[in-house]
Coordinates of C-alpha atoms in Angstrom, one line a residue:
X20 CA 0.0 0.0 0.0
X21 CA 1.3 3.3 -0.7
X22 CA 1.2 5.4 2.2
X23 CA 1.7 2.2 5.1
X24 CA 4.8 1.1 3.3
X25 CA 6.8 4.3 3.3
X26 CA 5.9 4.5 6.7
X27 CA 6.5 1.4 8.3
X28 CA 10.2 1.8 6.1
X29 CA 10.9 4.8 8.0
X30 CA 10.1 3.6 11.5
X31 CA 12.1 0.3 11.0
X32 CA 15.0 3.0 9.7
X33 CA 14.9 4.8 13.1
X34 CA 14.0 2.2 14.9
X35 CA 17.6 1.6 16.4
X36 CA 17.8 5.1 17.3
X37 CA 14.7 4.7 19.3
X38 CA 15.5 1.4 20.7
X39 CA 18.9 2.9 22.4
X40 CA 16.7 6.1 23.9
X41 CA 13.7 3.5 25.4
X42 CA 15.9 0.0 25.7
X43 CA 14.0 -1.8 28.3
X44 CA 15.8 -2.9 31.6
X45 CA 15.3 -5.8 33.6
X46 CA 13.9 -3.7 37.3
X47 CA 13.3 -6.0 39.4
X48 CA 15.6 -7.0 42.3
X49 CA 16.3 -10.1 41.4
X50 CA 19.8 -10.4 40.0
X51 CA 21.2 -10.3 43.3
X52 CA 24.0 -12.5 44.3
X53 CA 23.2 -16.0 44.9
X54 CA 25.0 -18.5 47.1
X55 CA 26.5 -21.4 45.6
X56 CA 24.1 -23.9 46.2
X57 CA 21.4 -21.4 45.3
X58 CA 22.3 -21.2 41.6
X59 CA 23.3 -25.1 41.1
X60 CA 19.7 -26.2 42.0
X61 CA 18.4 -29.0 39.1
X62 CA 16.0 -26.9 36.5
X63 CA 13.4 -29.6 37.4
X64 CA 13.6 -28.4 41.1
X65 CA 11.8 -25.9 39.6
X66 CA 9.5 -26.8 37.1
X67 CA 5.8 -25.8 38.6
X68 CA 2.3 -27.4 38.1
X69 CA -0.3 -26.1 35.6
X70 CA -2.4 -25.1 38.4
X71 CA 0.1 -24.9 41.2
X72 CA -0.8 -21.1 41.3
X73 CA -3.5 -20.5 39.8
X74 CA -7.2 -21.8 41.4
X75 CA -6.2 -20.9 45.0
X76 CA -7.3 -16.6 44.2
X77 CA -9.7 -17.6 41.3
X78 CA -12.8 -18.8 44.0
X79 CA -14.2 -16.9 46.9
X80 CA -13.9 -18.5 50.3
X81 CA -17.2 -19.9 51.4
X82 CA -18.6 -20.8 54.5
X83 CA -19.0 -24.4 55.7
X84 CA -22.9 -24.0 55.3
X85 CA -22.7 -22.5 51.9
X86 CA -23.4 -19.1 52.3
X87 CA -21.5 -15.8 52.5
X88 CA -17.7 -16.2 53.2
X89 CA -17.1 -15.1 56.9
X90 CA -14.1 -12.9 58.2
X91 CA -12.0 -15.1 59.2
X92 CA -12.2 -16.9 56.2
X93 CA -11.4 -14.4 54.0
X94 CA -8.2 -13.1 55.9
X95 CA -7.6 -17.0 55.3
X96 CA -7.5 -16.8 51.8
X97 CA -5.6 -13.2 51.9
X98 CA -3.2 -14.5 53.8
X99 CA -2.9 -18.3 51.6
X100 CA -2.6 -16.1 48.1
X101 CA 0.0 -13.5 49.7
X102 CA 2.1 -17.2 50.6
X103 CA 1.4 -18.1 47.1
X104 CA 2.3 -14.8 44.9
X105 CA 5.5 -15.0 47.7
X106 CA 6.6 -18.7 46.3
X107 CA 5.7 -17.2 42.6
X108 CA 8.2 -14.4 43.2
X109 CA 11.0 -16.7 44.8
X110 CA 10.3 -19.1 42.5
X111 CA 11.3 -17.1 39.8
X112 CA 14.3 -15.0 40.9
X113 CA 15.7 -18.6 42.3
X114 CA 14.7 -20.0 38.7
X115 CA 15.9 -16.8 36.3
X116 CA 19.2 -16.5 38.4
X117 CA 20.1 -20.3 37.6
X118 CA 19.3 -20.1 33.9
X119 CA 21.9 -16.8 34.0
X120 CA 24.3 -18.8 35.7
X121 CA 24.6 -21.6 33.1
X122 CA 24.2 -19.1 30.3
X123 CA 27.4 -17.4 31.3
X124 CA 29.6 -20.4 31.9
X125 CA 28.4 -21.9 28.8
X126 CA 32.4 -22.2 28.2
X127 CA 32.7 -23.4 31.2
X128 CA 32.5 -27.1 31.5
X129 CA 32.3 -27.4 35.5
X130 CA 28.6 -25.8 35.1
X131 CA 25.7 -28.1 34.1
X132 CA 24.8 -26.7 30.1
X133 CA 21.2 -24.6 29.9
X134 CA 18.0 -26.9 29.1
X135 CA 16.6 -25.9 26.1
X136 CA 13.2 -25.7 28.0
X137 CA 14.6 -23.2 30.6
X138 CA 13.0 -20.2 28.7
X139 CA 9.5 -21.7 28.3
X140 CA 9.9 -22.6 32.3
X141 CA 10.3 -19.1 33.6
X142 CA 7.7 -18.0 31.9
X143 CA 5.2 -20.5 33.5
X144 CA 5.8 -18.6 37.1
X145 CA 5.8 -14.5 35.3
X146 CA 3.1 -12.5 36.7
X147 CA 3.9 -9.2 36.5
X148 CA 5.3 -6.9 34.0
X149 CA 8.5 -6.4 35.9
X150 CA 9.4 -9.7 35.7
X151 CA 8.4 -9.9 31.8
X152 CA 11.5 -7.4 31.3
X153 CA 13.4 -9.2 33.3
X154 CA 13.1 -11.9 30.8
X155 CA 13.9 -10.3 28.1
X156 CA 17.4 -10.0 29.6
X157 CA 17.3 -13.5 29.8
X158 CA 16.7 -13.7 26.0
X159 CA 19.7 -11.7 24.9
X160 CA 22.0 -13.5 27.5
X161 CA 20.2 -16.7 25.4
X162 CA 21.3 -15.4 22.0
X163 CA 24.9 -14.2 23.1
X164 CA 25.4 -17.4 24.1
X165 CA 24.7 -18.7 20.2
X166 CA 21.7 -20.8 21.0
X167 CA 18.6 -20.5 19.3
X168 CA 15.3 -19.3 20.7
X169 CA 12.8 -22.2 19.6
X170 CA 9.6 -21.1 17.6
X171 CA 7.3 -22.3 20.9
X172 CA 9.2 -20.5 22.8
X173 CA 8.9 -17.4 21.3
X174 CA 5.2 -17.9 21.0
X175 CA 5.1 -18.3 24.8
X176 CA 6.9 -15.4 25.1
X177 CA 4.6 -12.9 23.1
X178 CA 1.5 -14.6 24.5
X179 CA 2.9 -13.7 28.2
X180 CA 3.3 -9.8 26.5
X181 CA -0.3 -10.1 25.3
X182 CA -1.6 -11.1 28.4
X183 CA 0.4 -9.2 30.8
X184 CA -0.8 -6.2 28.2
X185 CA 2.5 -5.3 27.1
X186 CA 2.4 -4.7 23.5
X187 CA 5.2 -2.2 23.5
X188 CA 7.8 -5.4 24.9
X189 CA 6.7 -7.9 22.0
X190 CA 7.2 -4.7 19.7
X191 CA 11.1 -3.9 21.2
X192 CA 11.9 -7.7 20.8
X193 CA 10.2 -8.7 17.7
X194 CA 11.8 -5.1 15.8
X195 CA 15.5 -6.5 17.6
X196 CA 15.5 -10.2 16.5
X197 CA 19.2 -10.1 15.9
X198 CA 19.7 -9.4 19.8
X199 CA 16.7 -11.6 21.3
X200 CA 15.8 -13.8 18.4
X201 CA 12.2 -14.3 19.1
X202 CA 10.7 -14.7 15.4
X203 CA 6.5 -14.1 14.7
X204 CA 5.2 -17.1 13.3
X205 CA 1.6 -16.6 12.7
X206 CA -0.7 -14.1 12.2
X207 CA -2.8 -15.4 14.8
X208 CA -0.1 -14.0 17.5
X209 CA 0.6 -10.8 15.4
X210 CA -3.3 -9.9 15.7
X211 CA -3.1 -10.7 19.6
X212 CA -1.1 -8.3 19.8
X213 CA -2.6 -5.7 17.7
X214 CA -5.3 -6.4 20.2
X215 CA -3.3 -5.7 23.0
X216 CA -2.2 -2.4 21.5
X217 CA -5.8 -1.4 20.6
X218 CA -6.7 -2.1 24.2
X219 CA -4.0 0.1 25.3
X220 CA -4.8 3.1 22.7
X221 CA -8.6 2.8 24.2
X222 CA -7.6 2.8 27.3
X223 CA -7.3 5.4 30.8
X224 CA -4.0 3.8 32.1
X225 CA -1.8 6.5 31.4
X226 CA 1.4 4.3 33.0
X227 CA 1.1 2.1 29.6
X228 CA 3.3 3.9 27.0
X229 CA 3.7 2.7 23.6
X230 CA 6.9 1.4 21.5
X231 CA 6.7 4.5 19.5
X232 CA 5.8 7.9 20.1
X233 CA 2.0 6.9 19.4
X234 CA -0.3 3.6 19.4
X235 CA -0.8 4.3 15.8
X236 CA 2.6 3.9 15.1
X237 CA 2.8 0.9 17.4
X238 CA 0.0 -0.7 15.1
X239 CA 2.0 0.5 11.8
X240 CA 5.3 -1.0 12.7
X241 CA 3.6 -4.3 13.7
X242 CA 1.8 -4.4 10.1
X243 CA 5.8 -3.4 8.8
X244 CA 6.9 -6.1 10.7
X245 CA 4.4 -9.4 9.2
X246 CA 6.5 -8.8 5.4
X247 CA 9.6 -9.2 7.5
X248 CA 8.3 -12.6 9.3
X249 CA 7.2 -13.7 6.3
X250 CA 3.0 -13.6 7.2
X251 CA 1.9 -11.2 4.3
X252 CA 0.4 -7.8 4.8
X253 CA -1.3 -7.7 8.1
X254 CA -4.0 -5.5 7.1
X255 CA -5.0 -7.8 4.3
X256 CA -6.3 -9.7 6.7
X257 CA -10.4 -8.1 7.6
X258 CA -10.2 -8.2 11.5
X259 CA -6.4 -7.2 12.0
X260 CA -7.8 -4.2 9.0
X261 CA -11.4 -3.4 11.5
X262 CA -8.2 -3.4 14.1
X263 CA -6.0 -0.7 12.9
X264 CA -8.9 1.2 11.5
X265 CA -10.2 1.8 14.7
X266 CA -6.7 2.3 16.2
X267 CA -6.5 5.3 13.4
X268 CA -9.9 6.9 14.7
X269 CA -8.7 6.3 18.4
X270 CA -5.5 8.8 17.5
X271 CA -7.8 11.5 15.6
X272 CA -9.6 11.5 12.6
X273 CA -6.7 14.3 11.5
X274 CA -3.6 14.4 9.5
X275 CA -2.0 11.1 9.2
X276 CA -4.6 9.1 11.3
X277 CA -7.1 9.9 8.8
X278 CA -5.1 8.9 5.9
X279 CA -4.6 5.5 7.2
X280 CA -8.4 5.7 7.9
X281 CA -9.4 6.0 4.5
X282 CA -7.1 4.2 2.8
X283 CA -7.6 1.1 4.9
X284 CA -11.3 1.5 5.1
X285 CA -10.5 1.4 0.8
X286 CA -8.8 -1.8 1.2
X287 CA -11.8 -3.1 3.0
X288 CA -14.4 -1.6 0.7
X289 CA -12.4 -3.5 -2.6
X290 CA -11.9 -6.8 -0.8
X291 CA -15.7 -7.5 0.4

């Protein structure tokens, strides 16, 4: 298309500049030194159950007799779901600083090699945006390393973003694959996250802060970015098109915005 293709061009062509002003840093506390034994624990030490975390908030607490849950039994199950979210956050610092450790002696024979699985572990236990950064450390320490990030594992990855509603951190890795090699390989994960960033544009949360300079721009580098992954144009496909349409309205029906308003409403109007 002839104005999205220019434009996506030039944000991929600034994109490193960008990328070295907004890089994203790993904030939690949870590189901190760890004692011998704490960093040569087995990776399957570690490896949690499906629902190991997640039933014991999802129900209230109800009384024996059925009915309304009773004081003391809901400081109960305050107090069980702090213990839990607790283990989660050990669980993962414990877990994240032992995949670190093997990454950087991966030259050294004395320390057990990284499980190809290790990635796809840590992000059973992430459950907070902090620690979704803090993995993305873990990614480039991966690819420095010269192993490859496996396609499920990327896919795990930026279904974590989508969920956590971080757009903006699939954006910064997918647009960087040469320094966290996380590939998109369908365009059923590159409309989850044009999703996410319409659920962003729309929303009051003022804290969330796009890739870009704009949620419109978000949206336009991710249609840049399917070509490059080899999915096609993104907005050829209709509800990834009704998407960014209505991410285009969302950012003003002036200048630009309305440009890619009409001329993606065209597209629609000439494929129905």
């Amino acid at each position: 298309m002839s104005l999205l293709r220019p434009f996506t061009r030039s944000i991929r062509s600034n994109l490193s500049q960008r990328s070295s002003i907004r890089s994203l840093h790993a904030s939690s506390p949870v590189f901190k030194k760890k004692s011998k034994s704490a960093v040569e624990h087995d990776e399957d030490e570690f490896i949690p159950e499906d629902d190991l975390f997640g039933s014991v908030t999802s129900e209230p607490a109800h009384s024996s007799k059925g009915g309304a849950s009773s004081p003391s039994a809901i400081a109960a199950a305050a107090k069980k779901a702090e213990s839990i979210n607790q283990m989660r956050e050990q669980l993962f610092d414990d877990y994240r600083s032992t995949v670190i450790y093997r990454l950087e002696g991966i030259k050294d024979k004395r320390r057990p090699d990284p499980r190809l699985g290790s990635i796809d572990l840590l992000l059973r236990v992430v459950d907070s945006q902090t620690q979704l950064e803090a993995v993305t450390d873990v990614l480039q320490k991966w690819r420095n390393a010269k192993m490859t990030i496996p396609k499920q594992t990327g896919e795990n990855f930026l279904g974590r973003c989508t969920s956590l509603k971080r757009p903006d951190v699939a954006l910064k890795v997918l647009s960087e694959r040469s320094k966290y090699g996380v590939d998109l390989t369908s365009l059923s994960t590159a409309r989850s996250i044009l999703r996410a960033i319409h659920s962003r544009a729309i929303s009051q949360d003022e804290s969330a802060k796009p890739f870009t300079d704009s949620w419109l721009n978000d949206a336009l580098l991710l249609a840049g970015l399917t070509p490059h992954y080899g999915l096609g144009e993104l907005q050829s496909d209709p509800a990834s098109r009704d998407l960014l349409i209505r991410i285009a309205k969302k950012a003003g029906e002036e200048g630009q915005a309305a440009e890619v308003v009409i001329e993606l409403q065209n597209l629609r109007t000439q494929t129905v």
